[in-house]
Coordinates of C-alpha atoms in Angstrom, one line a residue:
X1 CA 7.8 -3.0 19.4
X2 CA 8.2 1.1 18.7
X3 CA 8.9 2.0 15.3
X4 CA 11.1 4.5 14.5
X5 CA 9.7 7.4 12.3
X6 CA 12.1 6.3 9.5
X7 CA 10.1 3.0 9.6
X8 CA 6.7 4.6 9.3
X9 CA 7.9 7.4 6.6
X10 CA 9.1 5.0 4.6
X11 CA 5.7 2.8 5.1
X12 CA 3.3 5.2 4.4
X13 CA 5.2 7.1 1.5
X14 CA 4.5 3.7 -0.5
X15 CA 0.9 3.7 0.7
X16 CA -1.7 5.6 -1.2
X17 CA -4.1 7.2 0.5
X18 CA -5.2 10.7 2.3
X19 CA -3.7 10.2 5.4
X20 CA -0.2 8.2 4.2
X21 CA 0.2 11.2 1.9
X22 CA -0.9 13.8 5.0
X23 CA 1.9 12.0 7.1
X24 CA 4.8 12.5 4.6
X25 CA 4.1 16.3 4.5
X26 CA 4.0 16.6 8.0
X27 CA 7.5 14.9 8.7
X28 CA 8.6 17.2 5.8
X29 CA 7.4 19.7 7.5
X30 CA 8.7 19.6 10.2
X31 CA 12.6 18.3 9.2
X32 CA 12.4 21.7 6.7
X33 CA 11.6 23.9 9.0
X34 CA 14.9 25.0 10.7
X35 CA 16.6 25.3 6.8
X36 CA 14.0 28.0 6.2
X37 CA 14.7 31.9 6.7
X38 CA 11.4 33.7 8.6
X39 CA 9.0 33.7 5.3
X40 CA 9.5 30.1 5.0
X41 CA 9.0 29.7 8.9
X42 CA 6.0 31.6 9.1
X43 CA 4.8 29.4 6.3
X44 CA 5.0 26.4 7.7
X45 CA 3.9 27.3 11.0
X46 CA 0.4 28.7 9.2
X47 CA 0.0 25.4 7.4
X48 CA 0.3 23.1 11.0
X49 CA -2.3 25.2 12.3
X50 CA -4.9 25.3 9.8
X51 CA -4.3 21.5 9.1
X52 CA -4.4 21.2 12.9
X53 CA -8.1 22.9 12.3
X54 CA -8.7 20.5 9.7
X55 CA -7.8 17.7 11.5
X56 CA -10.6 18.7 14.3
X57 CA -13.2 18.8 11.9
X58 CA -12.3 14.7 11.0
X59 CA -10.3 15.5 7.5
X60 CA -7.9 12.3 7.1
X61 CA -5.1 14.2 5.1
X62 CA -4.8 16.9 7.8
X63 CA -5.0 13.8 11.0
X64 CA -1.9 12.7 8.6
X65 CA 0.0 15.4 8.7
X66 CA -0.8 16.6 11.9
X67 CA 0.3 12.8 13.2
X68 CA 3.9 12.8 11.2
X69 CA 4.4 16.4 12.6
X70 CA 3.5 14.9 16.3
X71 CA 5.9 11.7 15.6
X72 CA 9.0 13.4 14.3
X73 CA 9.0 16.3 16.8
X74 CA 8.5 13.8 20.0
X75 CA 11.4 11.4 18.0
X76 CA 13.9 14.3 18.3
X77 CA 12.4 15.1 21.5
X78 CA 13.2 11.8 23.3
X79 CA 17.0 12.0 21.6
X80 CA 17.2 15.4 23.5
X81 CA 15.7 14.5 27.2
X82 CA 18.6 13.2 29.8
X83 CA 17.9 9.8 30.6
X84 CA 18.6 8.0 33.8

């Protein structure tokens, strides 16, 4: 069975931990970043790619966040795609 990324926020955002905590940030992340004006954006896109750096180089809390970023985007992805 799939779960949804409402199902694994709300799992690991009781979890403690590197990578629970690295997850939350990166759904945040990645719901925030349309609301922001181009600071914000630019922001946002600099912390994805040095926590997708990180994340390389084995740190848990950037795997985390790079993971939640990966989950929410392919989530709103597979809403989008025309289905047959």
């Amino acid at each position: 069975m799939k779960r949804t990324v409402k199902e694994k926020y709300e799992y690991n955002k009781r979890r403690k931990g590197m990578f629970p905590s690295g997850y939350v940030v990166g759904v945040n992340l990645y719901r925030d970043y349309p609301k922001q004006d181009k600071e914000g954006k630019d922001i946002i896109e600099a912390t994805v790619n040095i926590c997708h750096a990180n994340a390389l180089f084995g740190d848990k809390f950037c795997k985390g966040v790079m993971c939640g970023y990966r989950d929410t985007a392919n989530e709103r992805k597979s809403k989008t795609r025309y289905k047959r």
